[in-house]
């Protein structure tokens, strides 16, 4: 799978954030919050579309809802984890109701404050950059 070069966290406008959310109003709200913070976004409303896109693309981070209209995002979360792409789980579910793969992401309860979402993304990208610098 091709990976694009990861950029410095200070170049937030170069960071691509994948949004996987089946409710258009929530997805567009996330998109606007992240664009206001200087990120580029790409939205998918189904697990199957997100999975197909991930076969050829590598975002810097992702925001996932757990349950979409075409099922659970377990496969998407597994792919992101396998490719060392940090992800934020933004869901109304509780952690004891979900597949353990989602616990590998940063948990943000829905609804969430914009600042919390942006900080979760920035911190996840920064933590990955630190791990890659140490490795």
mmCIF file of N, CA and C in Angstrom:
data_model
loop_
_atom_site.group_PDB
_atom_site.id
_atom_site.type_symbol
_atom_site.label_atom_id
_atom_site.label_comp_id
_atom_site.label_asym_id
_atom_site.label_seq_id
_atom_site.Cartn_x
_atom_site.Cartn_y
_atom_site.Cartn_z
ATOM 1 N N UNK A 1 0.836 -1.178 0.000
ATOM 2 C CA UNK A 1 0.000 0.000 0.000
ATOM 3 C C UNK A 1 0.876 1.235 0.000
ATOM 4 N N UNK A 2 0.632 2.183 -0.874
ATOM 5 C CA UNK A 2 1.456 3.387 -0.886
ATOM 6 C C UNK A 2 1.148 4.270 0.321
ATOM 7 N N UNK A 3 2.180 4.792 0.926
ATOM 8 C CA UNK A 3 2.026 5.727 2.024
ATOM 9 C C UNK A 3 2.625 7.052 1.595
ATOM 10 N N UNK A 4 1.928 8.126 1.879
ATOM 11 C CA UNK A 4 2.524 9.417 1.591
ATOM 12 C C UNK A 4 3.374 9.814 2.785
ATOM 13 N N UNK A 5 4.302 10.690 2.570
ATOM 14 C CA UNK A 5 5.190 11.126 3.636
ATOM 15 C C UNK A 5 4.398 11.896 4.679
ATOM 16 N N UNK A 6 4.588 11.543 5.937
ATOM 17 C CA UNK A 6 3.899 12.247 7.018
ATOM 18 C C UNK A 6 4.584 13.583 7.249
ATOM 19 N N UNK A 7 3.775 14.586 7.517
ATOM 20 C CA UNK A 7 4.291 15.932 7.666
ATOM 21 C C UNK A 7 4.297 16.367 9.119
ATOM 22 N N UNK A 8 5.073 17.357 9.418
ATOM 23 C CA UNK A 8 5.184 17.920 10.749
ATOM 24 C C UNK A 8 3.818 18.399 11.226
ATOM 25 N N UNK A 9 3.541 18.213 12.522
ATOM 26 C CA UNK A 9 2.269 18.622 13.098
ATOM 27 C C UNK A 9 2.024 20.120 12.916
ATOM 28 N N UNK A 10 3.070 20.924 12.811
ATOM 29 C CA UNK A 10 2.906 22.363 12.615
ATOM 30 C C UNK A 10 2.385 22.687 11.226
ATOM 31 N N UNK A 11 2.407 21.720 10.330
ATOM 32 C CA UNK A 11 1.881 21.898 8.982
ATOM 33 C C UNK A 11 0.504 21.254 8.898
ATOM 34 N N UNK A 12 -0.381 21.612 9.859
ATOM 35 C CA UNK A 12 -1.689 20.964 9.973
ATOM 36 C C UNK A 12 -2.472 21.005 8.667
ATOM 37 N N UNK A 13 -2.306 22.062 7.879
ATOM 38 C CA UNK A 13 -3.072 22.136 6.647
ATOM 39 C C UNK A 13 -2.678 21.036 5.665
ATOM 40 N N UNK A 14 -1.565 20.378 5.892
ATOM 41 C CA UNK A 14 -1.143 19.281 5.030
ATOM 42 C C UNK A 14 -1.639 17.933 5.559
ATOM 43 N N UNK A 15 -2.151 17.901 6.786
ATOM 44 C CA UNK A 15 -2.602 16.651 7.376
ATOM 45 C C UNK A 15 -3.996 16.280 6.882
ATOM 46 N N UNK A 16 -4.109 15.090 6.311
ATOM 47 C CA UNK A 16 -5.376 14.580 5.800
ATOM 48 C C UNK A 16 -6.053 13.724 6.868
ATOM 49 N N UNK A 17 -7.278 14.088 7.201
ATOM 50 C CA UNK A 17 -8.040 13.367 8.215
ATOM 51 C C UNK A 17 -9.224 12.679 7.542
ATOM 52 N N UNK A 18 -9.303 11.377 7.705
ATOM 53 C CA UNK A 18 -10.410 10.580 7.194
ATOM 54 C C UNK A 18 -11.549 10.643 8.208
ATOM 55 N N UNK A 19 -12.745 10.942 7.738
ATOM 56 C CA UNK A 19 -13.937 10.952 8.586
ATOM 57 C C UNK A 19 -14.855 9.844 8.092
ATOM 58 N N UNK A 20 -15.176 8.902 8.980
ATOM 59 C CA UNK A 20 -16.079 7.799 8.628
ATOM 60 C C UNK A 20 -17.284 7.911 9.559
ATOM 61 N N UNK A 21 -18.364 8.432 9.020
ATOM 62 C CA UNK A 21 -19.567 8.764 9.802
ATOM 63 C C UNK A 21 -20.760 8.682 8.867
ATOM 64 N N UNK A 22 -21.817 7.979 9.276
ATOM 65 C CA UNK A 22 -22.959 7.807 8.374
ATOM 66 C C UNK A 22 -24.021 8.896 8.474
ATOM 67 N N UNK A 23 -23.899 9.771 9.434
ATOM 68 C CA UNK A 23 -24.858 10.869 9.551
ATOM 69 C C UNK A 23 -24.251 12.124 8.913
ATOM 70 N N UNK A 24 -24.775 12.538 7.756
ATOM 71 C CA UNK A 24 -24.183 13.664 7.027
ATOM 72 C C UNK A 24 -24.008 14.939 7.850
ATOM 73 N N UNK A 25 -24.965 15.283 8.687
ATOM 74 C CA UNK A 25 -24.837 16.521 9.475
ATOM 75 C C UNK A 25 -23.655 16.442 10.441
ATOM 76 N N UNK A 26 -23.464 15.295 11.064
ATOM 77 C CA UNK A 26 -22.333 15.125 11.982
ATOM 78 C C UNK A 26 -21.022 15.138 11.206
ATOM 79 N N UNK A 27 -20.997 14.433 10.073
ATOM 80 C CA UNK A 27 -19.778 14.391 9.252
ATOM 81 C C UNK A 27 -19.394 15.788 8.778
ATOM 82 N N UNK A 28 -20.381 16.557 8.321
ATOM 83 C CA UNK A 28 -20.090 17.912 7.848
ATOM 84 C C UNK A 28 -19.667 18.828 8.997
ATOM 85 N N UNK A 29 -20.221 18.601 10.183
ATOM 86 C CA UNK A 29 -19.812 19.367 11.359
ATOM 87 C C UNK A 29 -18.345 19.069 11.690
ATOM 88 N N UNK A 30 -17.982 17.775 11.710
ATOM 89 C CA UNK A 30 -16.581 17.388 11.940
ATOM 90 C C UNK A 30 -15.676 18.015 10.883
ATOM 91 N N UNK A 31 -16.122 17.946 9.630
ATOM 92 C CA UNK A 31 -15.331 18.489 8.533
ATOM 93 C C UNK A 31 -15.064 19.983 8.737
ATOM 94 N N UNK A 32 -16.084 20.734 9.110
ATOM 95 C CA UNK A 32 -15.915 22.174 9.309
ATOM 96 C C UNK A 32 -15.006 22.470 10.497
ATOM 97 N N UNK A 33 -15.176 21.722 11.577
ATOM 98 C CA UNK A 33 -14.316 21.894 12.757
ATOM 99 C C UNK A 33 -12.857 21.672 12.369
ATOM 100 N N UNK A 34 -12.585 20.602 11.629
ATOM 101 C CA UNK A 34 -11.203 20.274 11.262
ATOM 102 C C UNK A 34 -10.648 21.245 10.230
ATOM 103 N N UNK A 35 -11.471 21.659 9.277
ATOM 104 C CA UNK A 35 -11.002 22.647 8.299
ATOM 105 C C UNK A 35 -10.671 23.961 8.985
ATOM 106 N N UNK A 36 -11.482 24.364 9.967
ATOM 107 C CA UNK A 36 -11.193 25.583 10.724
ATOM 108 C C UNK A 36 -9.878 25.476 11.489
ATOM 109 N N UNK A 37 -9.489 24.255 11.837
ATOM 110 C CA UNK A 37 -8.223 24.013 12.548
ATOM 111 C C UNK A 37 -7.059 23.822 11.578
ATOM 112 N N UNK A 38 -7.328 23.897 10.263
ATOM 113 C CA UNK A 38 -6.259 23.815 9.277
ATOM 114 C C UNK A 38 -6.018 22.446 8.674
ATOM 115 N N UNK A 39 -6.907 21.492 8.912
ATOM 116 C CA UNK A 39 -6.752 20.147 8.362
ATOM 117 C C UNK A 39 -7.505 20.007 7.037
ATOM 118 N N UNK A 40 -7.088 19.043 6.247
ATOM 119 C CA UNK A 40 -7.802 18.627 5.051
ATOM 120 C C UNK A 40 -8.585 17.377 5.442
ATOM 121 N N UNK A 41 -9.793 17.224 4.918
ATOM 122 C CA UNK A 41 -10.615 16.079 5.307
ATOM 123 C C UNK A 41 -11.125 15.316 4.091
ATOM 124 N N UNK A 42 -11.491 14.075 4.342
ATOM 125 C CA UNK A 42 -12.143 13.245 3.329
ATOM 126 C C UNK A 42 -13.208 12.438 4.066
ATOM 127 N N UNK A 43 -14.460 12.543 3.637
ATOM 128 C CA UNK A 43 -15.584 11.896 4.321
ATOM 129 C C UNK A 43 -16.053 10.662 3.568
ATOM 130 N N UNK A 44 -16.350 9.616 4.337
ATOM 131 C CA UNK A 44 -17.048 8.447 3.810
ATOM 132 C C UNK A 44 -18.210 8.142 4.725
ATOM 133 N N UNK A 45 -19.346 7.783 4.122
ATOM 134 C CA UNK A 45 -20.563 7.512 4.871
ATOM 135 C C UNK A 45 -20.813 6.019 5.073
ATOM 136 N N UNK A 46 -19.904 5.172 4.568
ATOM 137 C CA UNK A 46 -20.054 3.730 4.748
ATOM 138 C C UNK A 46 -18.690 3.093 5.000
ATOM 139 N N UNK A 47 -18.722 1.970 5.688
ATOM 140 C CA UNK A 47 -17.496 1.211 5.959
ATOM 141 C C UNK A 47 -16.889 0.696 4.658
ATOM 142 N N UNK A 48 -17.747 0.224 3.752
ATOM 143 C CA UNK A 48 -17.240 -0.353 2.506
ATOM 144 C C UNK A 48 -16.504 0.692 1.675
ATOM 145 N N UNK A 49 -17.035 1.915 1.588
ATOM 146 C CA UNK A 49 -16.357 2.976 0.835
ATOM 147 C C UNK A 49 -15.029 3.355 1.488
ATOM 148 N N UNK A 50 -15.036 3.465 2.813
ATOM 149 C CA UNK A 50 -13.801 3.816 3.526
ATOM 150 C C UNK A 50 -12.750 2.725 3.349
ATOM 151 N N UNK A 51 -13.162 1.466 3.432
ATOM 152 C CA UNK A 51 -12.225 0.345 3.257
ATOM 153 C C UNK A 51 -11.618 0.342 1.861
ATOM 154 N N UNK A 52 -12.448 0.572 0.860
ATOM 155 C CA UNK A 52 -11.951 0.598 -0.521
ATOM 156 C C UNK A 52 -10.949 1.739 -0.706
ATOM 157 N N UNK A 53 -11.232 2.906 -0.141
ATOM 158 C CA UNK A 53 -10.336 4.058 -0.258
ATOM 159 C C UNK A 53 -9.008 3.785 0.450
ATOM 160 N N UNK A 54 -9.064 3.141 1.620
ATOM 161 C CA UNK A 54 -7.846 2.846 2.391
ATOM 162 C C UNK A 54 -6.926 1.860 1.674
ATOM 163 N N UNK A 55 -7.442 1.124 0.711
ATOM 164 C CA UNK A 55 -6.600 0.198 -0.041
ATOM 165 C C UNK A 55 -5.534 0.947 -0.837
ATOM 166 N N UNK A 56 -5.808 2.205 -1.199
ATOM 167 C CA UNK A 56 -4.882 2.983 -2.022
ATOM 168 C C UNK A 56 -4.420 4.299 -1.397
ATOM 169 N N UNK A 57 -4.928 4.633 -0.207
ATOM 170 C CA UNK A 57 -4.620 5.921 0.408
ATOM 171 C C UNK A 57 -4.243 5.752 1.872
ATOM 172 N N UNK A 58 -3.532 6.736 2.390
ATOM 173 C CA UNK A 58 -3.099 6.700 3.776
ATOM 174 C C UNK A 58 -3.298 8.071 4.422
ATOM 175 N N UNK A 59 -4.374 8.235 5.197
ATOM 176 C CA UNK A 59 -4.565 9.510 5.880
ATOM 177 C C UNK A 59 -3.579 9.631 7.038
ATOM 178 N N UNK A 60 -3.472 10.822 7.583
ATOM 179 C CA UNK A 60 -2.601 11.031 8.747
ATOM 180 C C UNK A 60 -3.290 10.610 10.029
ATOM 181 N N UNK A 61 -4.621 10.626 10.032
ATOM 182 C CA UNK A 61 -5.426 10.193 11.172
ATOM 183 C C UNK A 61 -6.854 10.013 10.674
ATOM 184 N N UNK A 62 -7.698 9.448 11.534
ATOM 185 C CA UNK A 62 -9.088 9.216 11.157
ATOM 186 C C UNK A 62 -10.000 9.425 12.351
ATOM 187 N N UNK A 63 -11.245 9.757 12.038
ATOM 188 C CA UNK A 63 -12.316 9.809 13.033
ATOM 189 C C UNK A 63 -13.331 8.768 12.598
ATOM 190 N N UNK A 64 -13.661 7.851 13.497
ATOM 191 C CA UNK A 64 -14.588 6.771 13.170
ATOM 192 C C UNK A 64 -15.791 6.770 14.091
ATOM 193 N N UNK A 65 -16.970 6.609 13.502
ATOM 194 C CA UNK A 65 -18.124 6.196 14.275
ATOM 195 C C UNK A 65 -18.053 4.670 14.238
ATOM 196 N N UNK A 66 -18.575 4.012 15.234
ATOM 197 C CA UNK A 66 -18.452 2.553 15.289
ATOM 198 C C UNK A 66 -19.445 1.862 14.364
ATOM 199 N N UNK A 67 -20.701 2.256 14.442
ATOM 200 C CA UNK A 67 -21.747 1.585 13.674
ATOM 201 C C UNK A 67 -22.257 2.483 12.564
ATOM 202 N N UNK A 68 -22.102 2.015 11.339
ATOM 203 C CA UNK A 68 -22.624 2.722 10.186
ATOM 204 C C UNK A 68 -23.754 1.903 9.578
ATOM 205 N N UNK A 69 -24.408 2.451 8.597
ATOM 206 C CA UNK A 69 -25.565 1.773 8.005
ATOM 207 C C UNK A 69 -25.199 0.429 7.391
ATOM 208 N N UNK A 70 -23.937 0.283 6.940
ATOM 209 C CA UNK A 70 -23.539 -0.996 6.344
ATOM 210 C C UNK A 70 -22.750 -1.875 7.316
ATOM 211 N N UNK A 71 -22.838 -1.577 8.610
ATOM 212 C CA UNK A 71 -22.230 -2.435 9.618
ATOM 213 C C UNK A 71 -21.225 -1.726 10.504
ATOM 214 N N UNK A 72 -20.477 -2.528 11.232
ATOM 215 C CA UNK A 72 -19.470 -2.022 12.158
ATOM 216 C C UNK A 72 -18.196 -1.640 11.404
ATOM 217 N N UNK A 73 -17.514 -0.614 11.890
ATOM 218 C CA UNK A 73 -16.252 -0.155 11.287
ATOM 219 C C UNK A 73 -15.050 -0.950 11.797
ATOM 220 N N UNK A 74 -15.277 -2.160 12.262
ATOM 221 C CA UNK A 74 -14.202 -2.996 12.783
ATOM 222 C C UNK A 74 -13.089 -3.177 11.756
ATOM 223 N N UNK A 75 -13.449 -3.465 10.511
ATOM 224 C CA UNK A 75 -12.450 -3.665 9.458
ATOM 225 C C UNK A 75 -11.652 -2.404 9.178
ATOM 226 N N UNK A 76 -12.319 -1.249 9.192
ATOM 227 C CA UNK A 76 -11.631 0.024 8.966
ATOM 228 C C UNK A 76 -10.657 0.285 10.113
ATOM 229 N N UNK A 77 -11.120 0.090 11.345
ATOM 230 C CA UNK A 77 -10.254 0.304 12.510
ATOM 231 C C UNK A 77 -9.058 -0.646 12.482
ATOM 232 N N UNK A 78 -9.294 -1.893 12.102
ATOM 233 C CA UNK A 78 -8.202 -2.870 12.013
ATOM 234 C C UNK A 78 -7.178 -2.451 10.979
ATOM 235 N N UNK A 79 -7.642 -1.978 9.827
ATOM 236 C CA UNK A 79 -6.736 -1.529 8.764
ATOM 237 C C UNK A 79 -5.911 -0.330 9.229
ATOM 238 N N UNK A 80 -6.562 0.632 9.876
ATOM 239 C CA UNK A 80 -5.849 1.802 10.381
ATOM 240 C C UNK A 80 -4.794 1.389 11.399
ATOM 241 N N UNK A 81 -5.165 0.517 12.317
ATOM 242 C CA UNK A 81 -4.216 0.051 13.334
ATOM 243 C C UNK A 81 -3.047 -0.692 12.678
ATOM 244 N N UNK A 82 -3.348 -1.563 11.735
ATOM 245 C CA UNK A 82 -2.320 -2.330 11.010
ATOM 246 C C UNK A 82 -1.334 -1.400 10.316
ATOM 247 N N UNK A 83 -1.841 -0.290 9.774
ATOM 248 C CA UNK A 83 -0.993 0.658 9.046
ATOM 249 C C UNK A 83 -0.428 1.771 9.930
ATOM 250 N N UNK A 84 -0.579 1.624 11.242
ATOM 251 C CA UNK A 84 -0.085 2.615 12.219
ATOM 252 C C UNK A 84 -0.642 4.018 11.983
ATOM 253 N N UNK A 85 -1.907 4.083 11.602
ATOM 254 C CA UNK A 85 -2.587 5.363 11.412
ATOM 255 C C UNK A 85 -3.454 5.591 12.653
ATOM 256 N N UNK A 86 -3.198 6.677 13.381
ATOM 257 C CA UNK A 86 -3.995 6.926 14.589
ATOM 258 C C UNK A 86 -5.449 7.216 14.237
ATOM 259 N N UNK A 87 -6.347 6.758 15.122
ATOM 260 C CA UNK A 87 -7.747 7.036 14.887
ATOM 261 C C UNK A 87 -8.457 7.426 16.180
ATOM 262 N N UNK A 88 -9.451 8.267 16.000
ATOM 263 C CA UNK A 88 -10.300 8.734 17.079
ATOM 264 C C UNK A 88 -11.630 8.018 16.913
ATOM 265 N N UNK A 89 -12.134 7.430 17.986
ATOM 266 C CA UNK A 89 -13.445 6.802 17.965
ATOM 267 C C UNK A 89 -14.413 7.813 18.577
ATOM 268 N N UNK A 90 -15.341 8.282 17.772
ATOM 269 C CA UNK A 90 -16.327 9.249 18.235
ATOM 270 C C UNK A 90 -17.680 8.572 18.155
ATOM 271 N N UNK A 91 -18.172 8.137 19.309
ATOM 272 C CA UNK A 91 -19.358 7.298 19.317
ATOM 273 C C UNK A 91 -20.196 7.544 20.561
ATOM 274 N N UNK A 92 -21.459 7.191 20.448
ATOM 275 C CA UNK A 92 -22.346 7.220 21.598
ATOM 276 C C UNK A 92 -22.347 5.886 22.325
ATOM 277 N N UNK A 93 -21.657 4.885 21.772
ATOM 278 C CA UNK A 93 -21.554 3.575 22.415
ATOM 279 C C UNK A 93 -20.620 3.666 23.621
ATOM 280 N N UNK A 94 -20.688 2.662 24.473
ATOM 281 C CA UNK A 94 -19.747 2.590 25.577
ATOM 282 C C UNK A 94 -18.665 1.585 25.231
ATOM 283 N N UNK A 95 -17.515 1.727 25.859
ATOM 284 C CA UNK A 95 -16.369 0.878 25.522
ATOM 285 C C UNK A 95 -16.616 -0.590 25.817
ATOM 286 N N UNK A 96 -17.509 -0.924 26.739
ATOM 287 C CA UNK A 96 -17.759 -2.338 27.034
ATOM 288 C C UNK A 96 -18.714 -2.987 26.032
ATOM 289 N N UNK A 97 -19.278 -2.204 25.100
ATOM 290 C CA UNK A 97 -20.205 -2.727 24.093
ATOM 291 C C UNK A 97 -19.545 -2.996 22.746
ATOM 292 N N UNK A 98 -18.249 -2.764 22.623
ATOM 293 C CA UNK A 98 -17.630 -2.716 21.301
ATOM 294 C C UNK A 98 -16.534 -3.754 21.114
ATOM 295 N N UNK A 99 -16.125 -3.929 19.873
ATOM 296 C CA UNK A 99 -14.998 -4.788 19.531
ATOM 297 C C UNK A 99 -13.724 -4.179 20.135
ATOM 298 N N UNK A 100 -12.831 -4.984 20.687
ATOM 299 C CA UNK A 100 -11.607 -4.464 21.317
ATOM 300 C C UNK A 100 -10.712 -3.629 20.396
ATOM 301 N N UNK A 101 -10.820 -3.768 19.071
ATOM 302 C CA UNK A 101 -9.973 -2.974 18.171
ATOM 303 C C UNK A 101 -10.218 -1.482 18.379
ATOM 304 N N UNK A 102 -11.430 -1.105 18.745
ATOM 305 C CA UNK A 102 -11.739 0.310 18.908
ATOM 306 C C UNK A 102 -11.046 0.925 20.124
ATOM 307 N N UNK A 103 -10.675 0.109 21.081
ATOM 308 C CA UNK A 103 -9.973 0.613 22.263
ATOM 309 C C UNK A 103 -8.549 1.032 21.906
ATOM 310 N N UNK A 104 -8.057 0.599 20.763
ATOM 311 C CA UNK A 104 -6.723 1.015 20.294
ATOM 312 C C UNK A 104 -6.717 2.463 19.805
ATOM 313 N N UNK A 105 -7.904 3.019 19.592
ATOM 314 C CA UNK A 105 -8.023 4.417 19.196
ATOM 315 C C UNK A 105 -8.228 5.298 20.417
ATOM 316 N N UNK A 106 -8.239 6.593 20.194
ATOM 317 C CA UNK A 106 -8.540 7.554 21.252
ATOM 318 C C UNK A 106 -10.052 7.702 21.306
ATOM 319 N N UNK A 107 -10.623 7.555 22.481
ATOM 320 C CA UNK A 107 -12.060 7.548 22.643
ATOM 321 C C UNK A 107 -12.565 8.961 22.931
ATOM 322 N N UNK A 108 -13.524 9.432 22.130
ATOM 323 C CA UNK A 108 -14.179 10.718 22.346
ATOM 324 C C UNK A 108 -15.680 10.453 22.290
ATOM 325 N N UNK A 109 -16.385 10.755 23.382
ATOM 326 C CA UNK A 109 -17.823 10.506 23.420
ATOM 327 C C UNK A 109 -18.573 11.502 22.555
ATOM 328 N N UNK A 110 -19.627 11.016 21.944
ATOM 329 C CA UNK A 110 -20.483 11.836 21.093
ATOM 330 C C UNK A 110 -21.679 12.272 21.923
ATOM 331 N N UNK A 111 -22.082 13.518 21.899
ATOM 332 C CA UNK A 111 -21.482 14.626 21.156
ATOM 333 C C UNK A 111 -20.213 15.106 21.842
ATOM 334 N N UNK A 112 -19.315 15.722 21.064
ATOM 335 C CA UNK A 112 -18.066 16.204 21.635
ATOM 336 C C UNK A 112 -17.862 17.674 21.300
ATOM 337 N N UNK A 113 -17.113 18.334 22.144
ATOM 338 C CA UNK A 113 -16.773 19.731 21.918
ATOM 339 C C UNK A 113 -15.730 19.811 20.802
ATOM 340 N N UNK A 114 -15.806 20.820 19.934
ATOM 341 C CA UNK A 114 -14.833 20.956 18.846
ATOM 342 C C UNK A 114 -13.379 20.936 19.325
ATOM 343 N N UNK A 115 -13.085 21.624 20.420
ATOM 344 C CA UNK A 115 -11.716 21.688 20.923
ATOM 345 C C UNK A 115 -11.210 20.295 21.321
ATOM 346 N N UNK A 116 -12.070 19.487 21.898
ATOM 347 C CA UNK A 116 -11.681 18.132 22.295
ATOM 348 C C UNK A 116 -11.347 17.299 21.055
ATOM 349 N N UNK A 117 -12.159 17.408 20.022
ATOM 350 C CA UNK A 117 -11.920 16.660 18.791
ATOM 351 C C UNK A 117 -10.604 17.081 18.132
ATOM 352 N N UNK A 118 -10.391 18.379 18.002
ATOM 353 C CA UNK A 118 -9.168 18.890 17.377
ATOM 354 C C UNK A 118 -7.938 18.488 18.191
ATOM 355 N N UNK A 119 -8.019 18.617 19.516
ATOM 356 C CA UNK A 119 -6.882 18.229 20.355
ATOM 357 C C UNK A 119 -6.594 16.736 20.259
ATOM 358 N N UNK A 120 -7.638 15.922 20.177
ATOM 359 C CA UNK A 120 -7.432 14.472 20.040
ATOM 360 C C UNK A 120 -6.693 14.161 18.744
ATOM 361 N N UNK A 121 -7.076 14.824 17.649
ATOM 362 C CA UNK A 121 -6.395 14.616 16.365
ATOM 363 C C UNK A 121 -4.946 15.081 16.456
ATOM 364 N N UNK A 122 -4.731 16.303 16.923
ATOM 365 C CA UNK A 122 -3.366 16.842 17.013
ATOM 366 C C UNK A 122 -2.484 15.975 17.904
ATOM 367 N N UNK A 123 -3.002 15.564 19.055
ATOM 368 C CA UNK A 123 -2.210 14.745 19.970
ATOM 369 C C UNK A 123 -1.894 13.374 19.371
ATOM 370 N N UNK A 124 -2.842 12.793 18.638
ATOM 371 C CA UNK A 124 -2.613 11.486 18.010
ATOM 372 C C UNK A 124 -1.536 11.568 16.934
ATOM 373 N N UNK A 125 -1.588 12.621 16.125
ATOM 374 C CA UNK A 125 -0.579 12.794 15.072
ATOM 375 C C UNK A 125 0.786 13.068 15.693
ATOM 376 N N UNK A 126 0.819 13.887 16.734
ATOM 377 C CA UNK A 126 2.086 14.194 17.408
ATOM 378 C C UNK A 126 2.680 12.950 18.062
ATOM 379 N N UNK A 127 1.836 12.123 18.676
ATOM 380 C CA UNK A 127 2.327 10.896 19.307
ATOM 381 C C UNK A 127 2.901 9.941 18.279
ATOM 382 N N UNK A 128 2.253 9.834 17.122
ATOM 383 C CA UNK A 128 2.772 8.981 16.057
ATOM 384 C C UNK A 128 4.120 9.512 15.559
ATOM 385 N N UNK A 129 4.208 10.813 15.366
ATOM 386 C CA UNK A 129 5.474 11.404 14.902
ATOM 387 C C UNK A 129 6.594 11.132 15.901
ATOM 388 N N UNK A 130 6.284 11.205 17.170
ATOM 389 C CA UNK A 130 7.281 10.925 18.215
ATOM 390 C C UNK A 130 7.696 9.460 18.165
ATOM 391 N N UNK A 131 6.729 8.549 18.044
ATOM 392 C CA UNK A 131 7.072 7.116 17.956
ATOM 393 C C UNK A 131 7.939 6.838 16.741
ATOM 394 N N UNK A 132 7.622 7.476 15.595
ATOM 395 C CA UNK A 132 8.401 7.253 14.386
ATOM 396 C C UNK A 132 9.804 7.843 14.522
ATOM 397 N N UNK A 133 9.948 8.957 15.241
ATOM 398 C CA UNK A 133 11.264 9.578 15.436
ATOM 399 C C UNK A 133 12.142 8.725 16.326
ATOM 400 N N UNK A 134 11.529 8.058 17.297
ATOM 401 C CA UNK A 134 12.282 7.212 18.225
ATOM 402 C C UNK A 134 12.690 5.894 17.565
ATOM 403 N N UNK A 135 11.839 5.393 16.678
ATOM 404 C CA UNK A 135 12.088 4.085 16.050
ATOM 405 C C UNK A 135 13.271 4.096 15.120
#
